[in-house]
PDB file of C-alpha atoms in Angstrom:
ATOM      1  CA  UNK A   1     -81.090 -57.746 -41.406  1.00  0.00           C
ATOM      2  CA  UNK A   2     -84.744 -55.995 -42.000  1.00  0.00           C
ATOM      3  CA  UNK A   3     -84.507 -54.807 -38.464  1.00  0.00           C
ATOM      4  CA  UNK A   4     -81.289 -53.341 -39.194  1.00  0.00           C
ATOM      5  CA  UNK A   5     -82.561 -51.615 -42.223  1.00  0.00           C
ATOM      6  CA  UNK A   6     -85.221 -50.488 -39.885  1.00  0.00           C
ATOM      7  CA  UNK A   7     -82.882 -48.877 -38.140  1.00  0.00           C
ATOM      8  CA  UNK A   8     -81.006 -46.879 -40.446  1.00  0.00           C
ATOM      9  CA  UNK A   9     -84.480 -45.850 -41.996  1.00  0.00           C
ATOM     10  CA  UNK A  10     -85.336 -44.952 -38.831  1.00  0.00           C
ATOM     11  CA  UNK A  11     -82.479 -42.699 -37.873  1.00  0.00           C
ATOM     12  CA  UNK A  12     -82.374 -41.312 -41.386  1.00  0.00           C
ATOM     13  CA  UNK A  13     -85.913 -39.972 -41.029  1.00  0.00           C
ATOM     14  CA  UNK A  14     -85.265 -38.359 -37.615  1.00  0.00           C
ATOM     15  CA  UNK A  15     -81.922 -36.922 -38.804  1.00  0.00           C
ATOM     16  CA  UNK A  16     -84.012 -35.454 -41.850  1.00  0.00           C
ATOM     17  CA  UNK A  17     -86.165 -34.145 -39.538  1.00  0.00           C
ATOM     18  CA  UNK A  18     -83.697 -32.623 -36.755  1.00  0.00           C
ATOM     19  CA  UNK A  19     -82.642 -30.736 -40.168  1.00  0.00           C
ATOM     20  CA  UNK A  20     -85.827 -29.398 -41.069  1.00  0.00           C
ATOM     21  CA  UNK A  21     -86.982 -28.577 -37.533  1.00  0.00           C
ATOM     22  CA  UNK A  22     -83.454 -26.867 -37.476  1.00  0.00           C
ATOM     23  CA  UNK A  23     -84.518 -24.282 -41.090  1.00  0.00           C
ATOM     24  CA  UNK A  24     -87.127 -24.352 -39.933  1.00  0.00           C
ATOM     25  CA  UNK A  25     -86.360 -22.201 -36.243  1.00  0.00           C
ATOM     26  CA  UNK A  26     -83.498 -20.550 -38.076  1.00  0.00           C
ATOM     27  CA  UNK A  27     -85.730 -18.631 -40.465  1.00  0.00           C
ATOM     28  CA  UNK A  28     -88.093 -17.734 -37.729  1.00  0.00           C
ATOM     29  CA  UNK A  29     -85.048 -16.412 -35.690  1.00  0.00           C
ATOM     30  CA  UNK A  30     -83.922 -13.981 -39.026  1.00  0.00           C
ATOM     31  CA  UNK A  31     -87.991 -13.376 -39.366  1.00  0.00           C
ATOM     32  CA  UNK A  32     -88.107 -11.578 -36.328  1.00  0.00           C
ATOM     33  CA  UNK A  33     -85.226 -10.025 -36.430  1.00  0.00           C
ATOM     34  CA  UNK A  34     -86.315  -8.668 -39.715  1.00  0.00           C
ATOM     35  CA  UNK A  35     -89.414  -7.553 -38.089  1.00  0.00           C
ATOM     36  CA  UNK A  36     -87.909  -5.922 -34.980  1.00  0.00           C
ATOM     37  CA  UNK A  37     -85.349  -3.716 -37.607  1.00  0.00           C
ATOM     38  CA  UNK A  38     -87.753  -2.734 -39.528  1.00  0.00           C
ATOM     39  CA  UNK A  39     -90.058  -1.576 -36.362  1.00  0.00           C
ATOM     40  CA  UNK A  40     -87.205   0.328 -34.963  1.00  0.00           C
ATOM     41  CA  UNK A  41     -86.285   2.403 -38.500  1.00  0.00           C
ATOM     42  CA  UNK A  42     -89.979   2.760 -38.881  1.00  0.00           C
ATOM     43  CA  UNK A  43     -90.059   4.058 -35.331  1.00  0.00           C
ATOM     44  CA  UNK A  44     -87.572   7.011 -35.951  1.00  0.00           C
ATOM     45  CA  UNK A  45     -87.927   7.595 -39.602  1.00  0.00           C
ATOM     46  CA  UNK A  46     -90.347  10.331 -38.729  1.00  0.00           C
ATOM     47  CA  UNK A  47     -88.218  12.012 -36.269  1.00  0.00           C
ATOM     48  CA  UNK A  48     -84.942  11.445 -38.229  1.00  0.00           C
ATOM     49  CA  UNK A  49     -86.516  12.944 -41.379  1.00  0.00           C
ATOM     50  CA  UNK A  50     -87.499  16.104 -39.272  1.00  0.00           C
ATOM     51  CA  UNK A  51     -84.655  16.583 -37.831  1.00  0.00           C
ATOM     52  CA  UNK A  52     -82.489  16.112 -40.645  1.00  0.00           C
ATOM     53  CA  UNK A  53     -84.652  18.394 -43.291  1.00  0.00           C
ATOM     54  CA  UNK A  54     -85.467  20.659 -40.939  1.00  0.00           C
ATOM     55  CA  UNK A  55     -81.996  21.718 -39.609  1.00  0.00           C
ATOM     56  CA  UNK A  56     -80.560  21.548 -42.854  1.00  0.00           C
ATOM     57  CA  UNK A  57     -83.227  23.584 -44.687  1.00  0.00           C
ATOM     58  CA  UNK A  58     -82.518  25.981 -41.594  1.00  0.00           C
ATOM     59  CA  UNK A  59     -78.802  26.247 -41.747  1.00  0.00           C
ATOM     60  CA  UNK A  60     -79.378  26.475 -45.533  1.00  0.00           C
ATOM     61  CA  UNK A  61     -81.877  29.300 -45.507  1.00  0.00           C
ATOM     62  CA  UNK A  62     -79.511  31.308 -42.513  1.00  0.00           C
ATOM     63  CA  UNK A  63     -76.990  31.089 -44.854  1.00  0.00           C
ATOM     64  CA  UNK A  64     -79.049  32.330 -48.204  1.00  0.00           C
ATOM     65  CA  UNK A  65     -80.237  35.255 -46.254  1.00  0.00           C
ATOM     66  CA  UNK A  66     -76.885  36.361 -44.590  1.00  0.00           C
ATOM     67  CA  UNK A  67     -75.492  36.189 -48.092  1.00  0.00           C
ATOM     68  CA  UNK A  68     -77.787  38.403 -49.389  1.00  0.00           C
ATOM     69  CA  UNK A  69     -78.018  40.478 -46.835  1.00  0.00           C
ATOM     70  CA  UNK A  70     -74.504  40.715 -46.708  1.00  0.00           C
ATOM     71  CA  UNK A  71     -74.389  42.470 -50.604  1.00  0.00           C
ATOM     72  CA  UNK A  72     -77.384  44.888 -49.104  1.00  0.00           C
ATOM     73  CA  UNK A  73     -76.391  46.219 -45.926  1.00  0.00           C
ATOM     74  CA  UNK A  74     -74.554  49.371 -45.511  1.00  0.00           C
ATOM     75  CA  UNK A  75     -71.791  49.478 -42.605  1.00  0.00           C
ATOM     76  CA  UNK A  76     -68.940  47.927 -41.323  1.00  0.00           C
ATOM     77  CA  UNK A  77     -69.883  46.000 -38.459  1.00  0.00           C
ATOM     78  CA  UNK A  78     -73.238  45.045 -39.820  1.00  0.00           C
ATOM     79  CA  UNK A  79     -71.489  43.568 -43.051  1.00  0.00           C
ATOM     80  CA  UNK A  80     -69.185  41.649 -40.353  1.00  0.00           C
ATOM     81  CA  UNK A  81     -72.321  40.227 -38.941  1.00  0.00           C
ATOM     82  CA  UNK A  82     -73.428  38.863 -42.117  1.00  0.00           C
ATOM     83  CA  UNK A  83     -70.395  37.489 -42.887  1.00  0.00           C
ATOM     84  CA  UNK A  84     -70.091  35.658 -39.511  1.00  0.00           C
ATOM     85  CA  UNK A  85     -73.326  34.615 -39.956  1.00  0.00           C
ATOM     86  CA  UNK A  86     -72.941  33.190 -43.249  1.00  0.00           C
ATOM     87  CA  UNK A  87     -69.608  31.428 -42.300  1.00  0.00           C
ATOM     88  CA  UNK A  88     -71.319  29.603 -38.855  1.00  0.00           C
ATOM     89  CA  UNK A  89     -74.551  28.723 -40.780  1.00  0.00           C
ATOM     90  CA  UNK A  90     -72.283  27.758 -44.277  1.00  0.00           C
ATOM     91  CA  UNK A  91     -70.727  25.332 -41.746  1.00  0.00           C
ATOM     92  CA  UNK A  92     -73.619  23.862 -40.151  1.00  0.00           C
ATOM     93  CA  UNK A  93     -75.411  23.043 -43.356  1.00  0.00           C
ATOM     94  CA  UNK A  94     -72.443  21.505 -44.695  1.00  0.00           C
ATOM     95  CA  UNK A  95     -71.899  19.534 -41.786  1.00  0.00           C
ATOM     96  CA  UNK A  96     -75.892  18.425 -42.165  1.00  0.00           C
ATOM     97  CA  UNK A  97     -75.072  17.949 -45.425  1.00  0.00           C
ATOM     98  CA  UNK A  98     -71.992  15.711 -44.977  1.00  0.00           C
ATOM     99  CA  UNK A  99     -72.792  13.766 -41.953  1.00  0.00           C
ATOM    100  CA  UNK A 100     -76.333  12.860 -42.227  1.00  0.00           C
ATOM    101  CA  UNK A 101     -79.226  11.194 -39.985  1.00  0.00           C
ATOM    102  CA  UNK A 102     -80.146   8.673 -42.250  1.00  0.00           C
ATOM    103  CA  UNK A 103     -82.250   6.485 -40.257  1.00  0.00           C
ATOM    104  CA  UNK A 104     -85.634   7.355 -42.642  1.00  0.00           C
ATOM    105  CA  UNK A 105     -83.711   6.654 -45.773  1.00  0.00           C
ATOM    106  CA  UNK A 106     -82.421   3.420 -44.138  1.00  0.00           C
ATOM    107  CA  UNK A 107     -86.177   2.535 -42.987  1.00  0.00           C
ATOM    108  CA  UNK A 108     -87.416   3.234 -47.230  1.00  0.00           C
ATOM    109  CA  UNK A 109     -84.311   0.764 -48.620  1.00  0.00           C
ATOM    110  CA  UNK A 110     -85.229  -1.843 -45.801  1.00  0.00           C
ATOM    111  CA  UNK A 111     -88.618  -2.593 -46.528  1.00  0.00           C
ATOM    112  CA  UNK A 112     -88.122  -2.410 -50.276  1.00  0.00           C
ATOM    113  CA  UNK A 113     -85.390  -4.939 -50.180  1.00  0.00           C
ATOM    114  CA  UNK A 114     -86.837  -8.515 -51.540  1.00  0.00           C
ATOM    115  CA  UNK A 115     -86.842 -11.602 -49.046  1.00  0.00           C
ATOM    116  CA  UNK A 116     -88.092 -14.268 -51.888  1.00  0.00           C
ATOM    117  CA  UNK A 117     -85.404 -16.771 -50.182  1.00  0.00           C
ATOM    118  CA  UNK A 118     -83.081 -17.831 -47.554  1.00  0.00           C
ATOM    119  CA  UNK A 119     -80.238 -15.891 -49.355  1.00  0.00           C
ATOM    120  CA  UNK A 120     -82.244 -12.876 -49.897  1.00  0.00           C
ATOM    121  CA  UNK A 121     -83.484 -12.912 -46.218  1.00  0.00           C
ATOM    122  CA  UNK A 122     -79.976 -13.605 -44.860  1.00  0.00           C
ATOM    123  CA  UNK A 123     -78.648 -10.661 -46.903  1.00  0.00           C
ATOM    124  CA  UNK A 124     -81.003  -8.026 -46.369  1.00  0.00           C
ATOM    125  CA  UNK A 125     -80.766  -9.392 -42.325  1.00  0.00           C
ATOM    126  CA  UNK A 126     -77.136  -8.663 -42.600  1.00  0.00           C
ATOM    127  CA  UNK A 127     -77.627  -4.918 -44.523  1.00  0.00           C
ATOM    128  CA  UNK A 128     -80.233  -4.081 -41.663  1.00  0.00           C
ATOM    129  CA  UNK A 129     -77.615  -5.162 -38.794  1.00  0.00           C
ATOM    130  CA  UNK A 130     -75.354  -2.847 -41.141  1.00  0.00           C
ATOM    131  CA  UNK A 131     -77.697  -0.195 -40.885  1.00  0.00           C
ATOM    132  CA  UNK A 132     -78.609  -0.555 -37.383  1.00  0.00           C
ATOM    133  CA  UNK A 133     -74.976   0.129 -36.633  1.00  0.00           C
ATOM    134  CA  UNK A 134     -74.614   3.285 -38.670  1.00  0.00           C
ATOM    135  CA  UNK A 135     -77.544   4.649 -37.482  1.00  0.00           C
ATOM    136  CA  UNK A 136     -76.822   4.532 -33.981  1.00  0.00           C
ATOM    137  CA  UNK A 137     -72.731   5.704 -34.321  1.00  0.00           C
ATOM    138  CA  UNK A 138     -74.828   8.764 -36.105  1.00  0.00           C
ATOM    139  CA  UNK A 139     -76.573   9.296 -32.974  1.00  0.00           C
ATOM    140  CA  UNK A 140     -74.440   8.806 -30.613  1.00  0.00           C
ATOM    141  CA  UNK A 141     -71.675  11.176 -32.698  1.00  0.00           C
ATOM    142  CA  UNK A 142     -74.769  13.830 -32.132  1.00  0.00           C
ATOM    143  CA  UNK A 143     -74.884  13.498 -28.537  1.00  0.00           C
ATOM    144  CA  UNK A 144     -71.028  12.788 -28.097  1.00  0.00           C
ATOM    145  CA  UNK A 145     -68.522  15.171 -25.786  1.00  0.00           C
ATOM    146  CA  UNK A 146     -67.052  15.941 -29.481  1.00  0.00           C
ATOM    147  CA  UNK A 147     -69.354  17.171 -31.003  1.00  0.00           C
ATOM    148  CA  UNK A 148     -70.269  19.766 -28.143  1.00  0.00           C
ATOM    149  CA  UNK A 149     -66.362  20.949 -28.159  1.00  0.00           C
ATOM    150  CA  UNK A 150     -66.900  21.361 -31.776  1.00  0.00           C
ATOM    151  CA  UNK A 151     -70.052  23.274 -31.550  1.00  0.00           C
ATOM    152  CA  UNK A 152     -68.043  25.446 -28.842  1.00  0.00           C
ATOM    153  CA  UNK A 153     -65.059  26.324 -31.033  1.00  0.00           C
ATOM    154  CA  UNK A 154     -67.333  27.378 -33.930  1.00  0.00           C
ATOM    155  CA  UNK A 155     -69.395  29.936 -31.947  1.00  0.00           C
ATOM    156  CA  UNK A 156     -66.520  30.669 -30.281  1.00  0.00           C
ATOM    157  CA  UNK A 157     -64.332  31.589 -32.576  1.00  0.00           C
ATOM    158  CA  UNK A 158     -67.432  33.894 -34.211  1.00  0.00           C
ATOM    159  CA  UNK A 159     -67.622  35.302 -31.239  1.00  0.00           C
ATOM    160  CA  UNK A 160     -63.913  36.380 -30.942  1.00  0.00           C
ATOM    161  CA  UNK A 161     -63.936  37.529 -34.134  1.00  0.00           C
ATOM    162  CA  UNK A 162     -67.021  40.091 -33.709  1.00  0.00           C
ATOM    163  CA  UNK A 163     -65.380  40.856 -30.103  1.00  0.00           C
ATOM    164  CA  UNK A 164     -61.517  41.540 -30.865  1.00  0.00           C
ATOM    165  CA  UNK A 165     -61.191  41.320 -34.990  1.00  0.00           C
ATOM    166  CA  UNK A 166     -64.326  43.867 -35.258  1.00  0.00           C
ATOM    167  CA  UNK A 167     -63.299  45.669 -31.766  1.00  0.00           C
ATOM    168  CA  UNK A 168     -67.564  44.883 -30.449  1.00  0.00           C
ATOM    169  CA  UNK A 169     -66.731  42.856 -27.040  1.00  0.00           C
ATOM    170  CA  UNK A 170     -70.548  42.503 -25.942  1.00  0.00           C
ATOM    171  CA  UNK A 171     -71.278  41.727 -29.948  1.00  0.00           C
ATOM    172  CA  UNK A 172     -69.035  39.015 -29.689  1.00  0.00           C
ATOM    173  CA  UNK A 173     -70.564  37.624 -26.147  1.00  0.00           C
ATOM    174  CA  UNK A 174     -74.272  37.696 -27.801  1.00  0.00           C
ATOM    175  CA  UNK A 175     -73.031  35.819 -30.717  1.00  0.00           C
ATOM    176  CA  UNK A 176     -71.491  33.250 -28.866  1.00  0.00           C
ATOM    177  CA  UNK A 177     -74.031  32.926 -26.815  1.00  0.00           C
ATOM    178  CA  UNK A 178     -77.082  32.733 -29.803  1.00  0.00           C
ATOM    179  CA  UNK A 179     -74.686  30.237 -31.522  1.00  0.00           C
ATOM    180  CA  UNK A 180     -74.719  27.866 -28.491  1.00  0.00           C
ATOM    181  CA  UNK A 181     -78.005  28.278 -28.016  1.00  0.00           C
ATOM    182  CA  UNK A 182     -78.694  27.037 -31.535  1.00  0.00           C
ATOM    183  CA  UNK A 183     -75.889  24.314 -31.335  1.00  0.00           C
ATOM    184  CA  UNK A 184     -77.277  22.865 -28.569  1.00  0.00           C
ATOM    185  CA  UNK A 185     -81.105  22.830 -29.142  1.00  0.00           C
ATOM    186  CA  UNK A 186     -79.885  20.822 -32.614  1.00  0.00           C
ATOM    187  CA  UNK A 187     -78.275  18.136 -30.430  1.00  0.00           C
ATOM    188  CA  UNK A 188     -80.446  18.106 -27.746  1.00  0.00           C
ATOM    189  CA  UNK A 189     -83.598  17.189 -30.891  1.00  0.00           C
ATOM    190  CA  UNK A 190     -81.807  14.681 -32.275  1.00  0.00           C
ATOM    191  CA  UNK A 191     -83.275  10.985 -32.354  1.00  0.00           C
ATOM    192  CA  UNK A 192     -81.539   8.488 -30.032  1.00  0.00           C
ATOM    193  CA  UNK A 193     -84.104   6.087 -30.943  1.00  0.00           C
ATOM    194  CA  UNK A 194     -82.129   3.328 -32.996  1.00  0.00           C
ATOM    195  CA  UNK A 195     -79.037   3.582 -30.014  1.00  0.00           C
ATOM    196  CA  UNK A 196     -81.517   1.737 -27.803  1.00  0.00           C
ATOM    197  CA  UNK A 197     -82.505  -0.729 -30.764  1.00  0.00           C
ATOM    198  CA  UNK A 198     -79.375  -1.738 -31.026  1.00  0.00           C
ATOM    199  CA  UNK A 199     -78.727  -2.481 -27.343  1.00  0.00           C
ATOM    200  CA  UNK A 200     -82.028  -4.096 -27.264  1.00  0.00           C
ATOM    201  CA  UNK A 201     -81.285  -6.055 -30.472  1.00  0.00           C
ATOM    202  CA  UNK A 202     -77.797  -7.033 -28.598  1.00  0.00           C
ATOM    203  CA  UNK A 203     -79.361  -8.151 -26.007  1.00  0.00           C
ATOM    204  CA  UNK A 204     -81.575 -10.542 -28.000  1.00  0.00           C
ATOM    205  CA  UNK A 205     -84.591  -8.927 -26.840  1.00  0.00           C
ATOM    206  CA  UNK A 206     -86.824  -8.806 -30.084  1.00  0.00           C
ATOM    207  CA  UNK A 207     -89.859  -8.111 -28.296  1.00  0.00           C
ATOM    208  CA  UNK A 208     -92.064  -5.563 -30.297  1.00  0.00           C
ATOM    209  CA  UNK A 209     -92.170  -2.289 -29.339  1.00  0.00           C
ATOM    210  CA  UNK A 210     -95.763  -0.209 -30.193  1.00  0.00           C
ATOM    211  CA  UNK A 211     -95.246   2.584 -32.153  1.00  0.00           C
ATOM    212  CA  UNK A 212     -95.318   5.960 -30.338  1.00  0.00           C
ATOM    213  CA  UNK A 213     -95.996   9.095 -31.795  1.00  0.00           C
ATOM    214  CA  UNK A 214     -93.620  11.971 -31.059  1.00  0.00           C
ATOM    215  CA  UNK A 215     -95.005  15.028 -28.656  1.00  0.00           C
ATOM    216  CA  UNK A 216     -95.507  18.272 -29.895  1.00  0.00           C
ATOM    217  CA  UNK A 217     -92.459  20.389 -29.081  1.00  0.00           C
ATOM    218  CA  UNK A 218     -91.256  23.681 -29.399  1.00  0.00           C
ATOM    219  CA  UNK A 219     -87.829  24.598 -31.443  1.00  0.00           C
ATOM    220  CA  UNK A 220     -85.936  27.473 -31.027  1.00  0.00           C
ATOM    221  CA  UNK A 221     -82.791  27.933 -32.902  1.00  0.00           C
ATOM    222  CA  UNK A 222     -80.711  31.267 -33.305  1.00  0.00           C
ATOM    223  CA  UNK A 223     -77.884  32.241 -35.319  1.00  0.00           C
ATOM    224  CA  UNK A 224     -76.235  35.870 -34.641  1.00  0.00           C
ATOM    225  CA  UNK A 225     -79.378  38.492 -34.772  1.00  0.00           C
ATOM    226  CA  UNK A 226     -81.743  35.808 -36.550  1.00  0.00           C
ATOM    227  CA  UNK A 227     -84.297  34.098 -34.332  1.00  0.00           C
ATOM    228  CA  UNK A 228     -86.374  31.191 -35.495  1.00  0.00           C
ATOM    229  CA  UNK A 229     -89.115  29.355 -33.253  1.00  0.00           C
ATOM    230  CA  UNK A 230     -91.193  26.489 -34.952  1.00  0.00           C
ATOM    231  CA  UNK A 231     -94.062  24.640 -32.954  1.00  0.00           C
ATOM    232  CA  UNK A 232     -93.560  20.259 -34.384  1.00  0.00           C
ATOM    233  CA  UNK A 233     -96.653  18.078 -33.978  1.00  0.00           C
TER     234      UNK A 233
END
């Protein structure tokens, strides 16, 4: 009978303990994921931030000064300028504006979010896997075949319109041209950062990555007769 009781005591106590040892490698497992999500948005919040402000505030500002310009310049075909101008850059500010990189903001709300217990750990794990996933759909929608076709049929259609609606063939070549130009030096900046996170994070591998710091590089956008060249560091 006692060494029955034993027994049960016994299996009881290593039962409790498969359960603890259990929590216990659980809550590591969400720690580090924790810690590898918030890396990776800590990574790119730099270059996201950058990107995102500084194309925006571009397309923004293009946009001011073809408007105004627009109201101030005397003749026909340099009023059609402006007013292409205004249209392409209207667009790409809105589109900025509307679709977002959002990986800094994302990096800000993660770490603020509380993990005082396993619910609040579990739920802010599950927002960051959220995240993680619209963060890299972002970026790969940047870099994707559509949005290069899209790019395309804005500058040209600019460009058809200063070459056959304002009768200025070469205009309408050169503004094409600028537009692409522009287009594609915005996609080719982006951050693809948090599209390899999330592979990596698929993958399981959770190893730390050291935090790089971005090279200086040169940006050159243009939109119709307005050049703009900024040095980032």
């Amino acid at each position: 009978m006692l060494s029955s009781l034993n027994l049960r005591q016994t299996s009881l106590q290593t039962l409790t303990l498969l359960s603890l040892l259990s929590c216990t490698a659980v809550q590591a497992d969400e720690q580090a994921k924790l810690a590898f999500l918030q890396q990776q948005f800590d990574n790119s919040a730099s270059h996201s931030r950058l990107w995102q402000d500084g194309w925006f505030g571009l397309f923004a500002g293009v946009t001011a000064l073809n408007g105004i310009a627009y109201t101030q310049t005397d003749g026909e075909h340099n009023k059609y300028d402006r007013a292409v101008g205004f249209t392409t850059s209207f667009l790409g500010a809105a589109d900025m504006l509307l679709n977002p990189m959002q990986t800094h903001r994302f990096a800000e709300d993660l770490k603020a979010m509380p993990e005082t217990d396993n619910t609040a750990r579990q739920l802010k794990l599950a927002q960051a896997e959220q995240w993680l996933n619209t963060a890299a759909e972002r970026e790969i929608y940047e870099q994707s075949l559509l949005n290069h076709f899209l790019a395309g049929l804005v500058n040209g259609l600019a460009g058809l319109a200063v070459a056959y609606d304002d009768k200025r063939p070469a205009d309408g070549w050169m503004t094409f041209a600028t537009g692409m130009i522009a287009s594609e030096v915005k996609i080719y900046t982006s951050p693809q950062t948090m599209t390899a996170a999330r592979e990596q994070y698929r993958n399981g591998n959770l190893e730390a990555a050291t935090a790089k710091s971005d090279a200086p590089y040169w940006q050159v956008a243009a939109f119709g007769p307005v050049l703009s060249a900024t040095y980032h560091f």
